[in-house]
PDB file of N, CA and C in Angstrom:
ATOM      1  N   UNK E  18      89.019 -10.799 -57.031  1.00 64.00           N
ATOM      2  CA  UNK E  18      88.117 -10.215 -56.076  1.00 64.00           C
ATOM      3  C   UNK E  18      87.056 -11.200 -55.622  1.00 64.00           C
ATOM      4  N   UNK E  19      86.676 -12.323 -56.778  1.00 87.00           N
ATOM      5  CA  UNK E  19      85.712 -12.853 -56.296  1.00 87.00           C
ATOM      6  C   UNK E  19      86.452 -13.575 -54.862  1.00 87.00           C
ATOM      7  N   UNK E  20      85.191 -14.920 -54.740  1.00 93.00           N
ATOM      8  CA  UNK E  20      85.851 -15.869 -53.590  1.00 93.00           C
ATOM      9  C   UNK E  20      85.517 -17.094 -54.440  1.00 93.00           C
ATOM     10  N   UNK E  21      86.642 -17.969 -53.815  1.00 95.00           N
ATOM     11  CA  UNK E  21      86.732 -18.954 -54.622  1.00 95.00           C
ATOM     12  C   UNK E  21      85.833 -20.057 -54.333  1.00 95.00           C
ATOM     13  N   UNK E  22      85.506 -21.299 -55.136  1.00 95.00           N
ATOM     14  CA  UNK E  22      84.995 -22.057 -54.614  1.00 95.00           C
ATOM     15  C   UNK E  22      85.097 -22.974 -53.099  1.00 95.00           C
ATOM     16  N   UNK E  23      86.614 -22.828 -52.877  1.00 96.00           N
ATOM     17  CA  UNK E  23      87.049 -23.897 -52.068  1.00 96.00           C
ATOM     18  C   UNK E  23      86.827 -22.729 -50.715  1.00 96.00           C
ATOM     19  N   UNK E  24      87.018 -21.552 -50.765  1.00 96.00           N
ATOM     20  CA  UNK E  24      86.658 -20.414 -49.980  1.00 96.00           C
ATOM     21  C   UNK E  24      85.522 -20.422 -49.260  1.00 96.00           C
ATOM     22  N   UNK E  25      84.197 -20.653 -50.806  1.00 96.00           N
ATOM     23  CA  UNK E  25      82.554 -20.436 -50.174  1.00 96.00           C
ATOM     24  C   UNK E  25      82.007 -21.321 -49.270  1.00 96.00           C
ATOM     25  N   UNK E  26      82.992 -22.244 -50.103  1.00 96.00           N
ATOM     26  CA  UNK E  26      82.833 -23.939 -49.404  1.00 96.00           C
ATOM     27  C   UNK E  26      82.891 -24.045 -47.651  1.00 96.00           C
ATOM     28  N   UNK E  27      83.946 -23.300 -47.491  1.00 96.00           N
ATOM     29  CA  UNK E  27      84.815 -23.387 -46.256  1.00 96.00           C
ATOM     30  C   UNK E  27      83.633 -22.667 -45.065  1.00 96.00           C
ATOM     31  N   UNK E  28      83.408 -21.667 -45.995  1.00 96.00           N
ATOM     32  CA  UNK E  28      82.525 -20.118 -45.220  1.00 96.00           C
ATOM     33  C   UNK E  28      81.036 -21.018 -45.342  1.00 96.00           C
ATOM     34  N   UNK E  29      80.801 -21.390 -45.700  1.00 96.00           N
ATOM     35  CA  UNK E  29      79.193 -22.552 -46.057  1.00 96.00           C
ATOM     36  C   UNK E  29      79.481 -23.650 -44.636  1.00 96.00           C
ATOM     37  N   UNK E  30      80.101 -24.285 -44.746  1.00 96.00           N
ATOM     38  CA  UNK E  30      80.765 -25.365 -43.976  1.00 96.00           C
ATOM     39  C   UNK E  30      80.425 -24.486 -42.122  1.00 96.00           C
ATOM     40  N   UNK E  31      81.044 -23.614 -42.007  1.00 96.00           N
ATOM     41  CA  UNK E  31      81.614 -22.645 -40.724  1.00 96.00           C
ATOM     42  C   UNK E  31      80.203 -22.793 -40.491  1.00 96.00           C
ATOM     43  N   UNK E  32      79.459 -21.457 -40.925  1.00 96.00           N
ATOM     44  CA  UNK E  32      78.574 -20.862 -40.755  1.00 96.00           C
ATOM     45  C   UNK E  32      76.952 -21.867 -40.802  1.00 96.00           C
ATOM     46  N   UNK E  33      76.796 -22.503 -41.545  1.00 95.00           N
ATOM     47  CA  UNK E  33      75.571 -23.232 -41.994  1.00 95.00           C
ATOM     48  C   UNK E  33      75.224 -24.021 -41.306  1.00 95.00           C
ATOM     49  N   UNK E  34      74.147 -24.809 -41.429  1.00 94.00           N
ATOM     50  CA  UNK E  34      73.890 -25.754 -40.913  1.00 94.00           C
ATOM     51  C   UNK E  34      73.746 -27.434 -41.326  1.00 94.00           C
ATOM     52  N   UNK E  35      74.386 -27.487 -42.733  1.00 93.00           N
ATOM     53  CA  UNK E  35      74.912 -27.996 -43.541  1.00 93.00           C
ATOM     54  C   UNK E  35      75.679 -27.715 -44.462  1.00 93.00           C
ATOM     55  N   UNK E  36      76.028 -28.163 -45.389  1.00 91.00           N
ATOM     56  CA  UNK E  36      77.005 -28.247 -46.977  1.00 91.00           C
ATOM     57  C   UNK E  36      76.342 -27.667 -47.385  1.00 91.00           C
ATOM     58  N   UNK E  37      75.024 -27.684 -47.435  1.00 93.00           N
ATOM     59  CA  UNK E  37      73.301 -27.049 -49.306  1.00 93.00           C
ATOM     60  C   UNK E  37      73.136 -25.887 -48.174  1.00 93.00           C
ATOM     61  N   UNK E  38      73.650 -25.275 -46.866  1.00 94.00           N
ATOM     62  CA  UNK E  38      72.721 -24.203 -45.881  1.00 94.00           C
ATOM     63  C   UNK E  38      73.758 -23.046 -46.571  1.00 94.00           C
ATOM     64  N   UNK E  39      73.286 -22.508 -47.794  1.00 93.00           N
ATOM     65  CA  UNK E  39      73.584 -21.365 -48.265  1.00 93.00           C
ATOM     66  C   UNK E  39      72.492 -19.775 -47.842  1.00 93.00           C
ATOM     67  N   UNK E  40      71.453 -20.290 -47.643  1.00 95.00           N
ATOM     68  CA  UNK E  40      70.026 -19.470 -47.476  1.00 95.00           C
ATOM     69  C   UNK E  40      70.187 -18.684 -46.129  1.00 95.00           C
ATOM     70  N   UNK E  41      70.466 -19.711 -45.093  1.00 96.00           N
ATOM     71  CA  UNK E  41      70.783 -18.769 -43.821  1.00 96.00           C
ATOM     72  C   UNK E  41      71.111 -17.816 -43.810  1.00 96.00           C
ATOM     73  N   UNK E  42      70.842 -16.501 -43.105  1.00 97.00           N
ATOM     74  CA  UNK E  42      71.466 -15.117 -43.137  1.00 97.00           C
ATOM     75  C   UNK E  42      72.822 -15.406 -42.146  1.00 97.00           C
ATOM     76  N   UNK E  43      73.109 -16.451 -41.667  1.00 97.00           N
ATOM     77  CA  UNK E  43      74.291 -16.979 -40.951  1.00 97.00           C
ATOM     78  C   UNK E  43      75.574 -16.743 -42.072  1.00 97.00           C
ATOM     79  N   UNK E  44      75.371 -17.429 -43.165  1.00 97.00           N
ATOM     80  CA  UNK E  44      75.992 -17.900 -44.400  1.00 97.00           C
ATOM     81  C   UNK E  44      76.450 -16.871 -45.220  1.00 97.00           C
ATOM     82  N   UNK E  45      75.093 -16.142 -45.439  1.00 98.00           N
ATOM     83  CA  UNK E  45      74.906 -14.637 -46.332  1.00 98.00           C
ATOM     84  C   UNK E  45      75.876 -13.367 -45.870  1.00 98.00           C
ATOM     85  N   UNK E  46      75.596 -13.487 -44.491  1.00 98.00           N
ATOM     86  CA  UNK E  46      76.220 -12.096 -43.504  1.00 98.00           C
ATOM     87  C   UNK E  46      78.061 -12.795 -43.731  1.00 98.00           C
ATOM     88  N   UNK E  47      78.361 -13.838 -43.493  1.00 97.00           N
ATOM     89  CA  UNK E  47      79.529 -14.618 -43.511  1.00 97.00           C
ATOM     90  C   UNK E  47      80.389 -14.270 -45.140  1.00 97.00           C
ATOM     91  N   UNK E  48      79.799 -14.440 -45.959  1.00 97.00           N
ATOM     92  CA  UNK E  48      79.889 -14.481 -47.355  1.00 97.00           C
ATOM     93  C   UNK E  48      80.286 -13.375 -47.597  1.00 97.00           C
ATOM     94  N   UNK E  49      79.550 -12.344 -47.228  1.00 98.00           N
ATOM     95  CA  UNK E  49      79.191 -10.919 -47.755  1.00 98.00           C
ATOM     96  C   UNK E  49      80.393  -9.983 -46.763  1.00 98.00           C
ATOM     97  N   UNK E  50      80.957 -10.347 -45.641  1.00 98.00           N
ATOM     98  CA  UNK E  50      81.829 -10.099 -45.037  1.00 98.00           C
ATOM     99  C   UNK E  50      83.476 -10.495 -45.960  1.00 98.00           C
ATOM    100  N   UNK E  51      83.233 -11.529 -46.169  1.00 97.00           N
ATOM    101  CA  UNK E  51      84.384 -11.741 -46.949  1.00 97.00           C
ATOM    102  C   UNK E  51      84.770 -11.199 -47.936  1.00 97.00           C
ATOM    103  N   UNK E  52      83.836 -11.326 -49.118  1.00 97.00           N
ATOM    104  CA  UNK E  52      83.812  -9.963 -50.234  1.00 97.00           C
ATOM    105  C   UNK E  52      84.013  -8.314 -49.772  1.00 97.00           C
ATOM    106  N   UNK E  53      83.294  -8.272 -48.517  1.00 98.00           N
ATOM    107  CA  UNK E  53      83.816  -6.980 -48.408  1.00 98.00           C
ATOM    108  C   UNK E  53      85.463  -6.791 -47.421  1.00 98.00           C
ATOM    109  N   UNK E  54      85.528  -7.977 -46.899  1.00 97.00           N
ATOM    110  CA  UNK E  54      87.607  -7.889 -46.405  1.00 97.00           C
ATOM    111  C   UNK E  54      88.194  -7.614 -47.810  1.00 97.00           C
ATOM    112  N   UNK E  55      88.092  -8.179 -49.280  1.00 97.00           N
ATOM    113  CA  UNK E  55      88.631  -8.225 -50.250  1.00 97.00           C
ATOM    114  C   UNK E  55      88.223  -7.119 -51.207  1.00 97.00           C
ATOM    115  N   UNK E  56      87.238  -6.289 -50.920  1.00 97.00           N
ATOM    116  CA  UNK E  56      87.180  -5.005 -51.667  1.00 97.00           C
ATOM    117  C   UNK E  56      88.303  -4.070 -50.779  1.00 97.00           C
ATOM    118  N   UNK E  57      87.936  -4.254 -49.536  1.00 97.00           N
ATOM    119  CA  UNK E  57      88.607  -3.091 -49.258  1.00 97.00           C
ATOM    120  C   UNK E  57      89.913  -3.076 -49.136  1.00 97.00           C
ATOM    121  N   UNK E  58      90.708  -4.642 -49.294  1.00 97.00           N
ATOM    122  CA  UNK E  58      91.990  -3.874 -49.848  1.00 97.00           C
ATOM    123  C   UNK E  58      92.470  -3.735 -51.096  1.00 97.00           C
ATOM    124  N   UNK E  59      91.601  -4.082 -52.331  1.00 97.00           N
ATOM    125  CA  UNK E  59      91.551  -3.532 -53.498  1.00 97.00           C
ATOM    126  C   UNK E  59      91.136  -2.247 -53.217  1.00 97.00           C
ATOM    127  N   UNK E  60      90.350  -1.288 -52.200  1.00 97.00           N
ATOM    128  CA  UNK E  60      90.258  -0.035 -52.065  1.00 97.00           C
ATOM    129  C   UNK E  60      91.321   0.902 -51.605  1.00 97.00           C
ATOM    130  N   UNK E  61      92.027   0.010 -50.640  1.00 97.00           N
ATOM    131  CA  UNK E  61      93.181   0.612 -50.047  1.00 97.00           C
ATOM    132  C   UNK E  61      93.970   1.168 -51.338  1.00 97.00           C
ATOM    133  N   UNK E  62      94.523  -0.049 -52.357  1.00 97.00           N
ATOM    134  CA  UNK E  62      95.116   0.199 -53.254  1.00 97.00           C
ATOM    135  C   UNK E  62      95.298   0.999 -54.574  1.00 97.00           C
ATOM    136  N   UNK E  63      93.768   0.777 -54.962  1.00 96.00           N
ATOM    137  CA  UNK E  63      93.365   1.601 -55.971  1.00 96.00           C
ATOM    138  C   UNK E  63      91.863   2.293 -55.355  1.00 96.00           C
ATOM    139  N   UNK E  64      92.904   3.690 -54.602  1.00 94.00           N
ATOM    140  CA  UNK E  64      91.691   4.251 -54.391  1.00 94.00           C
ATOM    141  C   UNK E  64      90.449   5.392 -55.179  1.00 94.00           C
ATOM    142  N   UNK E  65      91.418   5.570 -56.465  1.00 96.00           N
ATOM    143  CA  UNK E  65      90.087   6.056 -57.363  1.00 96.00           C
ATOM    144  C   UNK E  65      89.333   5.185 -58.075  1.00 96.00           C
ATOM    145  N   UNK E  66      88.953   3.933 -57.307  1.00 96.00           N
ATOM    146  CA  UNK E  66      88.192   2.711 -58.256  1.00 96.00           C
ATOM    147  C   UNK E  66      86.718   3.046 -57.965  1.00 96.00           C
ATOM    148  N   UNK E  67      86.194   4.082 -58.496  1.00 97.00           N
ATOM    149  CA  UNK E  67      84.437   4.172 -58.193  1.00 97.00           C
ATOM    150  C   UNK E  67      83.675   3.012 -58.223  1.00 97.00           C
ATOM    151  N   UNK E  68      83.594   2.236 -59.017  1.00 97.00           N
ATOM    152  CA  UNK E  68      82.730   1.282 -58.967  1.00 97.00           C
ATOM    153  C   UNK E  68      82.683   0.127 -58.104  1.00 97.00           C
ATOM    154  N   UNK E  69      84.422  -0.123 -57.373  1.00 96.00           N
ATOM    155  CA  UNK E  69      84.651  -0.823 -56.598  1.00 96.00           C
ATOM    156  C   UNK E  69      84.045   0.029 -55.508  1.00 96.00           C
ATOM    157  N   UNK E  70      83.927   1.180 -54.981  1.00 97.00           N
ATOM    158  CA  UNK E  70      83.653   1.894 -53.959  1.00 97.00           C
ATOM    159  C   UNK E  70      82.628   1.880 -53.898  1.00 97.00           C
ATOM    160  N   UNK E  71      81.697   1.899 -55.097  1.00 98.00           N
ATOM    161  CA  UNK E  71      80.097   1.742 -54.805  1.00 98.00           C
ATOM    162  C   UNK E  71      79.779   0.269 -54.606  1.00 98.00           C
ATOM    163  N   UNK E  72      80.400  -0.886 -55.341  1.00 97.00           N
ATOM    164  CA  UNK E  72      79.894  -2.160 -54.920  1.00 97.00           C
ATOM    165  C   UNK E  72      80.017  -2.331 -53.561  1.00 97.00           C
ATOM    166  N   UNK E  73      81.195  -2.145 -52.661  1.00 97.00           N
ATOM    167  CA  UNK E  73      81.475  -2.020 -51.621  1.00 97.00           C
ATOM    168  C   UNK E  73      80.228  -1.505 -50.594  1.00 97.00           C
ATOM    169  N   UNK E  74      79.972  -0.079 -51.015  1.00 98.00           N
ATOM    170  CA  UNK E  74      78.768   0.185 -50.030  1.00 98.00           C
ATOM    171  C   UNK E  74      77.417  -0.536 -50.348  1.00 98.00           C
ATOM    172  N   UNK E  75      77.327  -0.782 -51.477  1.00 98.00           N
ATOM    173  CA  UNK E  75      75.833  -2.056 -51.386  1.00 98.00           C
ATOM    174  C   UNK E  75      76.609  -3.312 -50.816  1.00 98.00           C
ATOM    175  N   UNK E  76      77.383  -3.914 -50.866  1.00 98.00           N
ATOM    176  CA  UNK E  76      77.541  -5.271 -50.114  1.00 98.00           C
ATOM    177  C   UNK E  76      77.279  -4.943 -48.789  1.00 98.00           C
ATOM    178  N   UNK E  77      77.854  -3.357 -48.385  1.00 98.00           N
ATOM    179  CA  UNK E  77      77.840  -2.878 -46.554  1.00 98.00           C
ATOM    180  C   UNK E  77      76.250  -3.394 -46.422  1.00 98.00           C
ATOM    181  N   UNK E  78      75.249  -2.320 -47.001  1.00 98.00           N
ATOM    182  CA  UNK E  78      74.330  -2.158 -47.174  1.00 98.00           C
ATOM    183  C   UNK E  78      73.175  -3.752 -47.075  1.00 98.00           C
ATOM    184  N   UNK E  79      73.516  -4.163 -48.080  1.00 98.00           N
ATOM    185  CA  UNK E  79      73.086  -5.612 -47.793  1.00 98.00           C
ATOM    186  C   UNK E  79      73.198  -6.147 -46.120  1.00 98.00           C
ATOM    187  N   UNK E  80      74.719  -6.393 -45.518  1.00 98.00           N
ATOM    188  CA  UNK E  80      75.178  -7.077 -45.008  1.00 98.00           C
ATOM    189  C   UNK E  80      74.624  -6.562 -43.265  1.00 98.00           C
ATOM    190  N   UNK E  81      74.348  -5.201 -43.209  1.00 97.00           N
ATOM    191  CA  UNK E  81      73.507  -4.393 -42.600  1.00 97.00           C
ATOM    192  C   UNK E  81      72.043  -4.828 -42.474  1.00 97.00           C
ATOM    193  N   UNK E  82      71.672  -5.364 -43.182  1.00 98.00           N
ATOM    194  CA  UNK E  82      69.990  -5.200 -43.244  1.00 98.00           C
ATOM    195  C   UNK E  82      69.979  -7.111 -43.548  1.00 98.00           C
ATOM    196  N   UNK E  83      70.795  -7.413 -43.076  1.00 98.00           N
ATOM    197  CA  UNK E  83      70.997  -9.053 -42.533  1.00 98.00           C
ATOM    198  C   UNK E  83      70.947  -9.307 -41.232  1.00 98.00           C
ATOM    199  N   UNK E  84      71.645  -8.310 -40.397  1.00 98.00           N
ATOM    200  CA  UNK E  84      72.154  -8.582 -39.296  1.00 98.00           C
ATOM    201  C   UNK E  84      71.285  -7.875 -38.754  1.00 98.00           C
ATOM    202  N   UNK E  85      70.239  -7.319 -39.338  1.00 97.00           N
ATOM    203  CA  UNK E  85      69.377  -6.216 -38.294  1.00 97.00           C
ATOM    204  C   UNK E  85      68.082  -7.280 -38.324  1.00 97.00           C
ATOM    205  N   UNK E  86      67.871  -8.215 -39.315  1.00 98.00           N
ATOM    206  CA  UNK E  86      67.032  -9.353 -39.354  1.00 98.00           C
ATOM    207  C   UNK E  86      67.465 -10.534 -38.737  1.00 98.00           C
ATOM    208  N   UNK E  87      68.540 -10.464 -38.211  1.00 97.00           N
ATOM    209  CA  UNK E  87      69.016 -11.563 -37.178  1.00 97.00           C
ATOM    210  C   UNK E  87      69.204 -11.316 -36.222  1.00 97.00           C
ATOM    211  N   UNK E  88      69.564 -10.167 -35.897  1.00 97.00           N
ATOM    212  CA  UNK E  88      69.273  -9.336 -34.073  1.00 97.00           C
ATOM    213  C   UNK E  88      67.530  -9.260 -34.057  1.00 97.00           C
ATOM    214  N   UNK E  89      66.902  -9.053 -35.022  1.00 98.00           N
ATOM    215  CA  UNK E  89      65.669  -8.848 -34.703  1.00 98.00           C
ATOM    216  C   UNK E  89      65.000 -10.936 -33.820  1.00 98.00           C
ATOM    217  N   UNK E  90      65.400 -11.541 -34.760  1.00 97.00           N
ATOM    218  CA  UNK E  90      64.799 -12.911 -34.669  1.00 97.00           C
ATOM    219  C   UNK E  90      65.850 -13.445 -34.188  1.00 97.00           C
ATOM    220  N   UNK E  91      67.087 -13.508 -33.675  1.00 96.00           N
ATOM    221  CA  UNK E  91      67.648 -14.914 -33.156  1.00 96.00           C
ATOM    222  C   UNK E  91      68.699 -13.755 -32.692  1.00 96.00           C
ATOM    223  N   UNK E  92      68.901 -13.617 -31.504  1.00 97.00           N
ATOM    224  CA  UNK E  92      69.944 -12.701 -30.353  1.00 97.00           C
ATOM    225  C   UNK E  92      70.950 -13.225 -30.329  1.00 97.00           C
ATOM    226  N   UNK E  93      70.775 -14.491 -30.036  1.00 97.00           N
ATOM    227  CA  UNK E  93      71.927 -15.444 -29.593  1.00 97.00           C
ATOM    228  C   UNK E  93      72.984 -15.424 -30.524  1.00 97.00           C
ATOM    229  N   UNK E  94      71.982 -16.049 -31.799  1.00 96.00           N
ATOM    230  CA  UNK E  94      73.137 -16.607 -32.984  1.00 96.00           C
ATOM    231  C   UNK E  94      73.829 -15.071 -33.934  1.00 96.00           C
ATOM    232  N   UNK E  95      72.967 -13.660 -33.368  1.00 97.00           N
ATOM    233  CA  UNK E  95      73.473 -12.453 -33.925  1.00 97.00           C
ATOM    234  C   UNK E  95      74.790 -12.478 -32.660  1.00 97.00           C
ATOM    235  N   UNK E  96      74.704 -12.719 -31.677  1.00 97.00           N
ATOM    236  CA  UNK E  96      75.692 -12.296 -30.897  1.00 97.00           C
ATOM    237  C   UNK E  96      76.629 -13.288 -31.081  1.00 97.00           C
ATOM    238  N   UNK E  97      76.584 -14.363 -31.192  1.00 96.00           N
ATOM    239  CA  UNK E  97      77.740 -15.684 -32.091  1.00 96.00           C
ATOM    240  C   UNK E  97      78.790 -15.211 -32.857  1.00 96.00           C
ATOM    241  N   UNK E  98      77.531 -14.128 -34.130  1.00 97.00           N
ATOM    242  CA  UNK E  98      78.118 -14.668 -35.198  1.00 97.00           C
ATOM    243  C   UNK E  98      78.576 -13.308 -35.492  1.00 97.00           C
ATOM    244  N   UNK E  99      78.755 -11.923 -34.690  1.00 97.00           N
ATOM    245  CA  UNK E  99      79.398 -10.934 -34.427  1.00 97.00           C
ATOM    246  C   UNK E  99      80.501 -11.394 -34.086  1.00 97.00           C
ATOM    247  N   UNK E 100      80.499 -11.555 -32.711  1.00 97.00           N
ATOM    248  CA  UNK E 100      81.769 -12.477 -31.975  1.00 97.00           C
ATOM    249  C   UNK E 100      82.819 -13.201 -33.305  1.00 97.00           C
ATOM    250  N   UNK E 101      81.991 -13.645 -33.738  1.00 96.00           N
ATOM    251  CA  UNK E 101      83.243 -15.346 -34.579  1.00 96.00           C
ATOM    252  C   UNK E 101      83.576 -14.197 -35.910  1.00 96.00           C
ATOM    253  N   UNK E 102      82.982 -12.676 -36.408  1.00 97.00           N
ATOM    254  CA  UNK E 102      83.396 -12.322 -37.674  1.00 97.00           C
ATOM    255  C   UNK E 102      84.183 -10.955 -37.320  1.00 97.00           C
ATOM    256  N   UNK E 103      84.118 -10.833 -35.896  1.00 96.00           N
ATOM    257  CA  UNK E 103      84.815  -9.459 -35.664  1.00 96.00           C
ATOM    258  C   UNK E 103      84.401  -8.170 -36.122  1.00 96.00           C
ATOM    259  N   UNK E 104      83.232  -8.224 -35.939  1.00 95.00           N
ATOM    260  CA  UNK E 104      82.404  -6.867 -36.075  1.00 95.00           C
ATOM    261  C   UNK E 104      81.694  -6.412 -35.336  1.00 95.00           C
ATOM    262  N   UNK E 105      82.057  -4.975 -35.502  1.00 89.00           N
ATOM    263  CA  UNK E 105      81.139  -3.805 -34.103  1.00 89.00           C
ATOM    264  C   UNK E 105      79.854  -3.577 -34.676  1.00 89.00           C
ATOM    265  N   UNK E 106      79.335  -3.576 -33.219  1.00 72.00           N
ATOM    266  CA  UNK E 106      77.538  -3.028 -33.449  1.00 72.00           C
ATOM    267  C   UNK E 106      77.173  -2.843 -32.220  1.00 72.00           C
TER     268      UNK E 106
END
């Protein structure tokens, strides 16, 4: 379930503004998207996994209240980085 190193690497790389630009909510929202592509088809599968179902809605949760701090302060790079992760809002 996790993501792998060579994964974060990749998603760090994309998103950042360097290799060390982990901090960005660019990075975070990127990250946190990925973990949640990979819960939910561990959800698909095992769908009486409660705890997977609740981590799931705090990662939403998180990943929500990222993007509402990056539409608030930077339009552009919220509308980028919707665009490049395939998510509605």
């Amino acid at each position: 379930m996790a993501l792998t190193k060579e994964e974060t690497a990749s998603l760090i790389k994309k998103y950042g503004k360097n290799e060390k630009d982990t901090g960005s909510a660019e990075v975070q929202i990127a990250l946190l998207s990925a973990r949640i592509k990979d819960l939910t088809a561990h959800l698909k599968k095992n769908g009486q996994d409660a705890s997977a179902r609740r981590s799931l809605f705090i990662l939403v949760g998180k990943r929500h209240g990222l993007l509402s701090y990056l539409q608030a302060n930077d339009m552009d790079a919220y509308a980028k980085l919707i665009a490049s992760l395939g998510l509605r809002k």
